[in-house]
PDB file of C-alpha atoms and ligand atoms in Angstrom:
ATOM      1  CA  MET Y   1      38.568  99.770  44.098  1.00 98.00           C
ATOM      2  CA  GLU Y   2      42.031 100.645  45.389  1.00 98.00           C
ATOM      3  CA  LEU Y   3      43.379 104.170  45.824  1.00 98.00           C
ATOM      4  CA  PHE Y   4      47.135 104.702  45.785  1.00 98.00           C
ATOM      5  CA  TYR Y   5      47.732 107.795  47.877  1.00 98.00           C
ATOM      6  CA  THR Y   6      50.278 109.725  49.917  1.00 97.00           C
ATOM      7  CA  PRO Y   7      49.055 111.561  53.041  1.00 96.00           C
ATOM      8  CA  THR Y   8      51.091 114.710  52.314  1.00 97.00           C
ATOM      9  CA  SER Y   9      49.809 114.952  48.718  1.00 98.00           C
ATOM     10  CA  PRO Y  10      47.061 117.610  48.554  1.00 98.00           C
ATOM     11  CA  TYR Y  11      45.631 115.949  45.410  1.00 98.00           C
ATOM     12  CA  SER Y  12      45.354 112.625  47.265  1.00 98.00           C
ATOM     13  CA  ARG Y  13      43.779 114.380  50.218  1.00 98.00           C
ATOM     14  CA  LYS Y  14      41.134 115.969  47.994  1.00 98.00           C
ATOM     15  CA  ILE Y  15      40.180 112.526  46.674  1.00 98.00           C
ATOM     16  CA  GLN Y  16      40.074 110.963  50.155  1.00 98.00           C
ATOM     17  CA  ILE Y  17      37.756 113.756  51.283  1.00 98.00           C
ATOM     18  CA  LEU Y  18      35.512 113.387  48.248  1.00 98.00           C
ATOM     19  CA  ALA Y  19      35.294 109.605  48.690  1.00 98.00           C
ATOM     20  CA  ASP Y  20      34.152 110.090  52.279  1.00 98.00           C
ATOM     21  CA  HIS Y  21      31.706 112.851  51.302  1.00 98.00           C
ATOM     22  CA  LEU Y  22      30.129 110.584  48.669  1.00 98.00           C
ATOM     23  CA  GLY Y  23      29.866 107.624  51.082  1.00 97.00           C
ATOM     24  CA  LEU Y  24      32.315 105.495  49.094  1.00 98.00           C
ATOM     25  CA  ASN Y  25      34.847 104.681  51.836  1.00 97.00           C
ATOM     26  CA  ASP Y  26      33.651 101.080  52.208  1.00 97.00           C
ATOM     27  CA  ARG Y  27      34.263 100.453  48.521  1.00 97.00           C
ATOM     28  CA  ILE Y  28      37.828 101.811  48.414  1.00 98.00           C
ATOM     29  CA  LYS Y  29      40.937 100.128  49.772  1.00 98.00           C
ATOM     30  CA  MET Y  30      43.497 102.806  50.634  1.00 97.00           C
ATOM     31  CA  THR Y  31      47.114 101.943  49.865  1.00 98.00           C
ATOM     32  CA  PHE Y  32      49.897 104.330  50.878  1.00 97.00           C
ATOM     33  CA  LEU Y  33      52.540 104.538  48.141  1.00 97.00           C
ATOM     34  CA  HIS Y  34      55.085 107.334  47.932  1.00 96.00           C
ATOM     35  CA  PRO Y  35      55.637 108.289  44.270  1.00 96.00           C
ATOM     36  CA  LEU Y  36      59.341 109.002  44.789  1.00 95.00           C
ATOM     37  CA  PHE Y  37      60.121 105.927  46.877  1.00 94.00           C
ATOM     38  CA  ASP Y  38      57.770 103.205  45.647  1.00 93.00           C
ATOM     39  CA  LYS Y  39      59.929 100.082  45.393  1.00 93.00           C
ATOM     40  CA  THR Y  40      56.955  97.816  44.641  1.00 94.00           C
ATOM     41  CA  GLY Y  41      56.539  99.139  41.101  1.00 96.00           C
ATOM     42  CA  GLN Y  42      52.766  99.167  41.639  1.00 96.00           C
ATOM     43  CA  LEU Y  43      52.380 102.899  41.067  1.00 98.00           C
ATOM     44  CA  ALA Y  44      54.330 103.016  37.789  1.00 98.00           C
ATOM     45  CA  ALA Y  45      52.451  99.923  36.600  1.00 97.00           C
ATOM     46  CA  ALA Y  46      49.114 101.604  37.301  1.00 98.00           C
ATOM     47  CA  ASN Y  47      49.996 105.106  36.133  1.00 98.00           C
ATOM     48  CA  PRO Y  48      52.760 105.812  33.606  1.00 98.00           C
ATOM     49  CA  LEU Y  49      53.203 109.241  35.209  1.00 98.00           C
ATOM     50  CA  GLU Y  50      53.932 107.473  38.552  1.00 98.00           C
ATOM     51  CA  LYS Y  51      51.911 110.022  40.490  1.00 98.00           C
ATOM     52  CA  VAL Y  52      49.430 109.891  43.325  1.00 98.00           C
ATOM     53  CA  PRO Y  53      46.514 109.728  43.507  1.00 98.00           C
ATOM     54  CA  THR Y  54      45.830 106.792  41.193  1.00 98.00           C
ATOM     55  CA  LEU Y  55      42.651 104.730  41.387  1.00 98.00           C
ATOM     56  CA  VAL Y  56      42.556 101.075  40.345  1.00 98.00           C
ATOM     57  CA  LEU Y  57      39.054  99.911  39.529  1.00 98.00           C
ATOM     58  CA  ASP Y  58      37.724  96.430  40.359  1.00 96.00           C
ATOM     59  CA  ASN Y  59      38.046  95.461  36.686  1.00 97.00           C
ATOM     60  CA  GLY Y  60      41.747  96.442  36.750  1.00 97.00           C
ATOM     61  CA  ASP Y  61      41.364  99.717  34.856  1.00 98.00           C
ATOM     62  CA  CYS Y  62      43.605 102.478  36.250  1.00 98.00           C
ATOM     63  CA  ILE Y  63      42.425 106.060  36.539  1.00 98.00           C
ATOM     64  CA  PHE Y  64      44.371 109.311  36.882  1.00 98.00           C
ATOM     65  CA  ASP Y  65      44.737 112.239  37.378  1.00 98.00           C
ATOM     66  CA  SER Y  66      42.779 113.580  40.360  1.00 98.00           C
ATOM     67  CA  PRO Y  67      40.035 115.492  38.437  1.00 98.00           C
ATOM     68  CA  VAL Y  68      39.348 112.333  36.417  1.00 98.00           C
ATOM     69  CA  ILE Y  69      39.258 110.239  39.601  1.00 98.00           C
ATOM     70  CA  ALA Y  70      36.868 112.803  41.130  1.00 98.00           C
ATOM     71  CA  ASP Y  71      34.599 112.524  38.103  1.00 97.00           C
ATOM     72  CA  ALA Y  72      34.620 108.732  38.369  1.00 97.00           C
ATOM     73  CA  LEU Y  73      33.772 108.867  42.096  1.00 97.00           C
ATOM     74  CA  TYR Y  74      30.799 111.187  41.466  1.00 96.00           C
ATOM     75  CA  HIS Y  75      29.653 108.678  38.828  1.00 96.00           C
ATOM     76  CA  PHE Y  76      30.057 105.644  41.137  1.00 96.00           C
ATOM     77  CA  SER Y  77      28.221 107.411  43.955  1.00 96.00           C
ATOM     78  CA  GLU Y  78      25.189 107.895  41.736  1.00 88.00           C
ATOM     79  CA  ALA Y  79      24.914 111.493  42.957  1.00 90.00           C
ATOM     80  CA  PRO Y  80      22.416 113.330  40.759  1.00 92.00           C
ATOM     81  CA  ALA Y  81      23.976 114.983  37.711  1.00 92.00           C
ATOM     82  CA  LEU Y  82      24.435 118.735  38.099  1.00 95.00           C
ATOM     83  CA  PRO Y  83      23.232 121.346  35.627  1.00 97.00           C
ATOM     84  CA  PHE Y  84      26.037 122.307  33.243  1.00 97.00           C
ATOM     85  CA  GLU Y  85      26.546 125.820  34.695  1.00 97.00           C
ATOM     86  CA  GLU Y  86      26.851 124.523  38.247  1.00 97.00           C
ATOM     87  CA  ARG Y  87      29.226 121.723  37.253  1.00 97.00           C
ATOM     88  CA  LEU Y  88      31.369 124.198  35.318  1.00 97.00           C
ATOM     89  CA  LYS Y  89      31.698 126.442  38.384  1.00 97.00           C
ATOM     90  CA  GLN Y  90      32.759 123.517  40.564  1.00 98.00           C
ATOM     91  CA  GLN Y  91      35.252 122.319  37.963  1.00 98.00           C
ATOM     92  CA  GLN Y  92      36.645 125.826  37.524  1.00 98.00           C
ATOM     93  CA  LEU Y  93      37.189 126.138  41.250  1.00 98.00           C
ATOM     94  CA  GLN Y  94      38.824 122.707  41.285  1.00 98.00           C
ATOM     95  CA  ALA Y  95      41.170 123.906  38.520  1.00 98.00           C
ATOM     96  CA  LEU Y  96      42.085 126.956  40.599  1.00 98.00           C
ATOM     97  CA  GLY Y  97      42.771 124.889  43.728  1.00 98.00           C
ATOM     98  CA  ASP Y  98      44.685 122.240  41.770  1.00 99.00           C
ATOM     99  CA  GLY Y  99      46.682 124.989  40.045  1.00 98.00           C
ATOM    100  CA  ILE Y 100      47.715 126.387  43.426  1.00 98.00           C
ATOM    101  CA  MET Y 101      48.767 122.860  44.404  1.00 98.00           C
ATOM    102  CA  ASP Y 102      50.784 122.519  41.173  1.00 98.00           C
ATOM    103  CA  ALA Y 103      52.734 125.710  41.870  1.00 98.00           C
ATOM    104  CA  ALA Y 104      53.144 124.930  45.578  1.00 98.00           C
ATOM    105  CA  VAL Y 105      54.253 121.314  45.051  1.00 98.00           C
ATOM    106  CA  LEU Y 106      56.773 122.297  42.349  1.00 97.00           C
ATOM    107  CA  SER Y 107      58.090 125.051  44.594  1.00 97.00           C
ATOM    108  CA  GLN Y 108      58.472 122.558  47.445  1.00 97.00           C
ATOM    109  CA  MET Y 109      60.346 120.091  45.201  1.00 95.00           C
ATOM    110  CA  GLU Y 110      62.629 122.918  44.049  1.00 95.00           C
ATOM    111  CA  LYS Y 111      63.387 123.826  47.666  1.00 94.00           C
ATOM    112  CA  MET Y 112      64.610 120.267  48.222  1.00 93.00           C
ATOM    113  CA  ARG Y 113      67.373 120.665  45.596  1.00 94.00           C
ATOM    114  CA  GLU Y 114      70.918 121.878  46.333  1.00 95.00           C
ATOM    115  CA  ASP Y 115      70.992 125.689  46.808  1.00 93.00           C
ATOM    116  CA  ALA Y 116      73.108 126.201  43.675  1.00 94.00           C
ATOM    117  CA  GLU Y 117      70.615 124.255  41.539  1.00 94.00           C
ATOM    118  CA  GLN Y 118      67.550 126.235  42.611  1.00 94.00           C
ATOM    119  CA  SER Y 119      65.943 128.732  40.252  1.00 95.00           C
ATOM    120  CA  GLU Y 120      64.873 132.112  41.629  1.00 96.00           C
ATOM    121  CA  TYR Y 121      62.964 132.740  38.409  1.00 97.00           C
ATOM    122  CA  TRP Y 122      60.722 129.702  38.842  1.00 97.00           C
ATOM    123  CA  GLN Y 123      60.229 130.239  42.583  1.00 96.00           C
ATOM    124  CA  ASP Y 124      59.132 133.803  41.893  1.00 97.00           C
ATOM    125  CA  ARG Y 125      56.822 132.723  39.062  1.00 98.00           C
ATOM    126  CA  TRP Y 126      55.144 129.989  41.172  1.00 98.00           C
ATOM    127  CA  GLN Y 127      54.796 132.352  44.125  1.00 97.00           C
ATOM    128  CA  LYS Y 128      53.120 135.006  41.957  1.00 97.00           C
ATOM    129  CA  ALA Y 129      50.735 132.410  40.487  1.00 98.00           C
ATOM    130  CA  ILE Y 130      49.744 131.335  44.019  1.00 98.00           C
ATOM    131  CA  ILE Y 131      49.180 134.904  45.205  1.00 97.00           C
ATOM    132  CA  ARG Y 132      47.131 135.849  42.103  1.00 98.00           C
ATOM    133  CA  SER Y 133      45.036 132.687  42.434  1.00 98.00           C
ATOM    134  CA  ILE Y 134      44.193 133.347  46.076  1.00 98.00           C
ATOM    135  CA  ASP Y 135      43.265 136.932  45.136  1.00 98.00           C
ATOM    136  CA  GLU Y 136      41.009 135.534  42.403  1.00 98.00           C
ATOM    137  CA  PHE Y 137      39.321 133.244  44.933  1.00 98.00           C
ATOM    138  CA  GLU Y 138      38.916 136.100  47.418  1.00 98.00           C
ATOM    139  CA  ASN Y 139      37.554 138.609  44.893  1.00 98.00           C
ATOM    140  CA  ASN Y 140      35.551 136.520  42.433  1.00 98.00           C
ATOM    141  CA  MET Y 141      35.106 132.872  43.370  1.00 98.00           C
ATOM    142  CA  ILE Y 142      34.574 132.537  47.103  1.00 98.00           C
ATOM    143  CA  GLN Y 143      30.766 132.450  46.682  1.00 98.00           C
ATOM    144  CA  GLN Y 144      31.192 129.256  44.669  1.00 97.00           C
ATOM    145  CA  ALA Y 145      32.773 127.601  47.695  1.00 98.00           C
ATOM    146  CA  GLU Y 146      29.796 127.979  50.029  1.00 97.00           C
ATOM    147  CA  GLU Y 147      28.874 124.326  49.510  1.00 97.00           C
ATOM    148  CA  TRP Y 148      31.261 121.392  50.075  1.00 98.00           C
ATOM    149  CA  HIS Y 149      32.019 119.970  46.633  1.00 98.00           C
ATOM    150  CA  ILE Y 150      35.088 119.042  44.576  1.00 98.00           C
ATOM    151  CA  GLY Y 151      35.932 122.708  43.957  1.00 98.00           C
ATOM    152  CA  SER Y 152      35.802 123.786  47.600  1.00 98.00           C
ATOM    153  CA  MET Y 153      37.627 120.570  48.645  1.00 98.00           C
ATOM    154  CA  SER Y 154      40.433 121.357  46.214  1.00 99.00           C
ATOM    155  CA  MET Y 155      40.700 124.934  47.450  1.00 98.00           C
ATOM    156  CA  ALA Y 156      40.737 123.853  51.125  1.00 98.00           C
ATOM    157  CA  CYS Y 157      43.447 121.228  50.472  1.00 98.00           C
ATOM    158  CA  ALA Y 158      45.497 123.741  48.465  1.00 98.00           C
ATOM    159  CA  LEU Y 159      45.353 126.413  51.185  1.00 98.00           C
ATOM    160  CA  ASP Y 160      46.193 123.910  53.911  1.00 98.00           C
ATOM    161  CA  TYR Y 161      49.158 122.669  51.857  1.00 98.00           C
ATOM    162  CA  LEU Y 162      50.390 126.284  51.686  1.00 98.00           C
ATOM    163  CA  ASP Y 163      50.047 126.530  55.451  1.00 97.00           C
ATOM    164  CA  LEU Y 164      52.083 123.325  55.817  1.00 97.00           C
ATOM    165  CA  ARG Y 165      54.845 123.932  53.253  1.00 96.00           C
ATOM    166  CA  HIS Y 166      54.905 127.675  52.491  1.00 96.00           C
ATOM    167  CA  PRO Y 167      53.903 129.531  55.676  1.00 93.00           C
ATOM    168  CA  HIS Y 168      56.160 132.449  54.640  1.00 92.00           C
ATOM    169  CA  LEU Y 169      53.624 133.498  51.956  1.00 92.00           C
ATOM    170  CA  HIS Y 170      51.429 135.334  54.520  1.00 88.00           C
ATOM    171  CA  TRP Y 171      48.301 135.095  52.371  1.00 93.00           C
ATOM    172  CA  THR Y 172      46.228 134.901  55.550  1.00 92.00           C
ATOM    173  CA  THR Y 173      46.851 138.563  56.357  1.00 91.00           C
ATOM    174  CA  HIS Y 174      46.167 139.805  52.803  1.00 90.00           C
ATOM    175  CA  ASN Y 175      43.062 137.709  52.087  1.00 97.00           C
ATOM    176  CA  LYS Y 176      40.847 138.017  55.142  1.00 97.00           C
ATOM    177  CA  LYS Y 177      37.641 136.546  53.630  1.00 98.00           C
ATOM    178  CA  THR Y 178      39.587 133.589  52.305  1.00 98.00           C
ATOM    179  CA  TYR Y 179      41.245 133.059  55.684  1.00 98.00           C
ATOM    180  CA  GLU Y 180      37.837 133.022  57.420  1.00 98.00           C
ATOM    181  CA  TRP Y 181      36.556 130.521  54.854  1.00 98.00           C
ATOM    182  CA  TYR Y 182      39.691 128.378  55.289  1.00 98.00           C
ATOM    183  CA  GLN Y 183      39.400 128.348  59.084  1.00 98.00           C
ATOM    184  CA  LEU Y 184      35.872 126.933  58.838  1.00 98.00           C
ATOM    185  CA  ALA Y 185      36.905 124.436  56.154  1.00 98.00           C
ATOM    186  CA  VAL Y 186      39.757 122.946  58.206  1.00 98.00           C
ATOM    187  CA  GLU Y 187      37.329 122.261  61.061  1.00 98.00           C
ATOM    188  CA  ARG Y 188      35.432 119.758  58.913  1.00 98.00           C
ATOM    189  CA  ASP Y 189      35.775 116.146  60.098  1.00 98.00           C
ATOM    190  CA  THR Y 190      37.502 114.867  56.969  1.00 98.00           C
ATOM    191  CA  MET Y 191      39.919 117.811  56.862  1.00 98.00           C
ATOM    192  CA  ILE Y 192      40.906 116.786  60.403  1.00 98.00           C
ATOM    193  CA  THR Y 193      41.146 113.030  59.744  1.00 97.00           C
ATOM    194  CA  THR Y 194      43.226 113.602  56.585  1.00 98.00           C
ATOM    195  CA  ASP Y 195      45.471 116.276  58.115  1.00 98.00           C
ATOM    196  CA  PRO Y 196      48.992 115.328  56.955  1.00 97.00           C
ATOM    197  CA  ARG Y 197      50.439 116.766  60.174  1.00 95.00           C
ATOM    198  CA  GLN Y 198      48.867 113.771  61.995  1.00 86.00           C
ATOM    199  CA  ALA Y 199      50.237 111.198  59.514  1.00 74.00           C
TER     200      ALA Y 199
HETATM  201  N1  GSH L   1      47.677 116.644  38.119  1.00 57.57           N
HETATM  202  C1  GSH L   1      47.922 115.555  39.019  1.00 57.57           C
HETATM  203  C2  GSH L   1      49.044 115.928  39.962  1.00 57.57           C
HETATM  204  C3  GSH L   1      49.433 114.782  40.905  1.00 57.57           C
HETATM  205  C4  GSH L   1      50.814 115.007  41.508  1.00 57.57           C
HETATM  206  O1  GSH L   1      51.626 115.829  41.024  1.00 57.57           O
HETATM  207  N2  GSH L   1      51.094 114.303  42.588  1.00 57.57           N
HETATM  208  C5  GSH L   1      52.413 114.393  43.185  1.00 57.57           C
HETATM  209  C6  GSH L   1      52.329 114.215  44.698  1.00 57.57           C
HETATM  210  S1  GSH L   1      51.692 115.651  45.487  1.00 57.57           S
HETATM  211  C7  GSH L   1      53.279 113.265  42.639  1.00 57.57           C
HETATM  212  O2  GSH L   1      52.836 112.142  42.599  1.00 57.57           O
HETATM  213  N3  GSH L   1      54.500 113.594  42.235  1.00 57.57           N
HETATM  214  C8  GSH L   1      55.431 112.642  41.735  1.00 57.57           C
HETATM  215  C9  GSH L   1      56.194 113.162  40.553  1.00 57.57           C
HETATM  216  O3  GSH L   1      55.974 114.328  40.149  1.00 57.57           O
HETATM  217  O4  GSH L   1      56.999 112.408  40.014  1.00 57.57           O
HETATM  218  C10 GSH L   1      46.631 115.208  39.761  1.00 57.57           C
HETATM  219  O5  GSH L   1      45.765 116.086  39.850  1.00 57.57           O
HETATM  220  O6  GSH L   1      46.469 114.059  40.210  1.00 57.57           O
END
């Protein structure tokens, strides 16, 4: 299998961490492709959305987006199937983490535009979505992140992306339990080896 990834992409990072967690590293060739600057055409050929991460299977099939890739990796690892309720909780947490990434990545892209082209309305809307989602994690979902699974990986990658790209949000002072959880999460080996600041 071949994974097209970008080190600064929190979705890619989540998949790299999951692959390691499931013991699949030896079966995956990692290929760095930047979605905005890929001159090889490989990414667009594999994924019409031209986004990372994209996984190319040994039979040539191409898989996206990251929750689908995560599902495929759990399947390939032959990890025992989870009871429905447990799987739902993990998936729900993944959706929350991925949703924070969506808002944070869009906000970052917007910041890269000319000042006159930027929308205060959208920046405000994305910022509010991020703040509400972290509050939701803090108040109602943090117990679901005690174990290291796709949901907690997504949340850890989302929070670390905020730290990297949106440090002005100051969620760490408002969400103390979440900050404690995050500090432990970023000490994990694969959070360190995939830290985009080292890339
Ligand atoms: N929902 C997708 C989101 C992936 C995504 O947006 N990746 C960004 C990089 S962080 C990308 O490739 N952006 C290129 C673009 O939007 O054209 C997933 O979970 O894989």
